[in-house]
Coordinates of C-alpha atoms and ligand atoms in Angstrom, one line a residue:
M1 CA 27.9 -4.5 -72.5
I2 CA 27.3 -1.1 -74.1
S3 CA 30.5 0.8 -74.8
F4 CA 31.2 4.2 -73.3
E5 CA 31.2 5.9 -76.7
R6 CA 27.9 4.3 -77.6
R7 CA 26.3 5.3 -74.3
M8 CA 27.4 9.0 -74.9
D9 CA 26.2 8.9 -78.4
S10 CA 22.6 8.2 -77.1
V11 CA 22.3 11.3 -75.0
E12 CA 22.6 15.1 -75.3
F13 CA 23.2 17.6 -72.5
R14 CA 21.3 20.9 -72.2
I15 CA 23.8 22.5 -69.9
H16 CA 22.9 25.0 -67.3
S17 CA 25.5 27.7 -66.3
E18 CA 25.2 26.5 -62.6
A19 CA 26.4 23.1 -61.5
H20 CA 23.6 20.9 -60.2
I21 CA 26.2 18.8 -58.3
V22 CA 29.1 20.3 -56.3
V23 CA 31.9 18.3 -54.9
D24 CA 33.8 19.5 -51.8
D25 CA 37.3 18.6 -52.8
T26 CA 38.6 19.3 -49.4
I27 CA 36.6 16.5 -47.9
C28 CA 37.6 14.2 -50.7
R29 CA 41.2 14.5 -49.7
D30 CA 40.4 12.5 -46.5
C31 CA 38.5 9.8 -48.4
S32 CA 40.2 6.4 -48.8
V33 CA 37.3 4.7 -50.5
R34 CA 36.7 6.9 -53.6
G35 CA 33.8 4.9 -54.8
C36 CA 32.6 7.8 -57.0
I37 CA 35.6 7.3 -59.5
T38 CA 34.5 3.8 -60.4
A39 CA 30.8 4.1 -59.8
C40 CA 30.0 7.2 -62.1
P41 CA 28.8 5.9 -65.5
A42 CA 29.9 9.0 -67.2
D43 CA 33.4 9.1 -65.8
L44 CA 33.1 12.5 -64.3
F45 CA 35.2 12.0 -61.0
V46 CA 38.9 12.2 -61.9
P47 CA 41.6 11.8 -59.2
T48 CA 44.3 14.5 -59.3
S49 CA 47.9 13.9 -58.6
D50 CA 47.8 16.0 -55.4
G51 CA 45.1 13.8 -53.7
G52 CA 42.0 15.8 -54.8
I53 CA 39.1 15.1 -57.1
L54 CA 38.4 16.9 -60.3
F55 CA 34.7 16.9 -61.0
N56 CA 32.8 18.3 -64.1
Y57 CA 28.9 18.3 -64.0
E58 CA 28.3 19.0 -67.6
Q59 CA 27.9 15.4 -69.0
C60 CA 26.0 14.1 -65.9
F61 CA 23.4 11.3 -66.4
E62 CA 21.6 12.4 -63.3
C63 CA 21.6 8.7 -62.0
G64 CA 22.4 9.6 -58.4
T65 CA 25.0 6.8 -58.0
C66 CA 27.8 9.2 -56.8
Y67 CA 25.6 10.4 -54.0
L68 CA 24.6 6.9 -52.9
V69 CA 28.2 5.5 -52.9
C70 CA 29.9 8.5 -51.3
N71 CA 30.9 7.6 -47.8
E72 CA 31.8 11.2 -46.6
E73 CA 29.0 13.4 -45.4
G74 CA 28.9 16.8 -47.1
A75 CA 31.3 15.9 -49.9
I76 CA 28.6 15.9 -52.6
S77 CA 25.8 18.4 -52.9
W78 CA 23.3 16.9 -55.3
N79 CA 20.4 18.4 -57.1
Y80 CA 18.6 17.9 -60.5
P81 CA 19.3 20.7 -63.0
E82 CA 16.7 23.3 -63.3
G83 CA 13.7 22.5 -65.6
G84 CA 14.7 22.3 -69.3
H85 CA 18.3 21.5 -68.6
G86 CA 20.3 18.4 -68.0
V87 CA 20.6 15.1 -69.8
V88 CA 18.2 14.1 -72.7
F89 CA 18.1 10.3 -73.5
H90 CA 17.4 9.2 -77.1
S91 CA 15.7 5.9 -77.7
S92 CA 17.8 4.9 -80.8
Ligands
LIG1 S1 33.5 9.0 -52.5 FE1 32.8 11.1 -51.9 S2 34.4 11.8 -50.5 FE2 35.2 10.1 -51.5 S3 36.4 11.0 -53.3 FE3 34.2 10.5 -54.0 S4 33.0 12.4 -53.7 FE4 34.8 12.6 -52.6
LIG2 S1 24.7 11.5 -60.9 FE1 25.5 9.7 -62.0 S2 26.3 10.4 -63.9 FE2 26.0 12.2 -62.6 S3 27.9 12.6 -61.6 FE3 26.7 11.2 -60.2 S4 27.2 9.1 -60.8 FE4 28.0 10.5 -62.4

């Protein structure tokens, strides 16, 4: 299996100033499943000590997995970044 470091070395991110994914932390506090934490291949969902979720959009692969696994309606607002921004995959 490809390591996390190697996976991150194969991409670059053209970061837009506005987040393309927004997580409503108040909804996450009532979530007992928390599938996003293990499902995100970029490790962007981090549980906080007070029961919330810390999320950073900057290094997102735009795979959509978090949106699919999230079991709480409205917790994740998901869009692609504006054209010319977001992840760029390199072949080697
Ligand atoms: S699965 Fe959805 S509601 Fe649960 S912690 Fe993750 S983003 Fe929040
Ligand atoms: S779209 Fe994929 S990489 Fe981006 S936050 Fe969701 S699971 Fe993580």
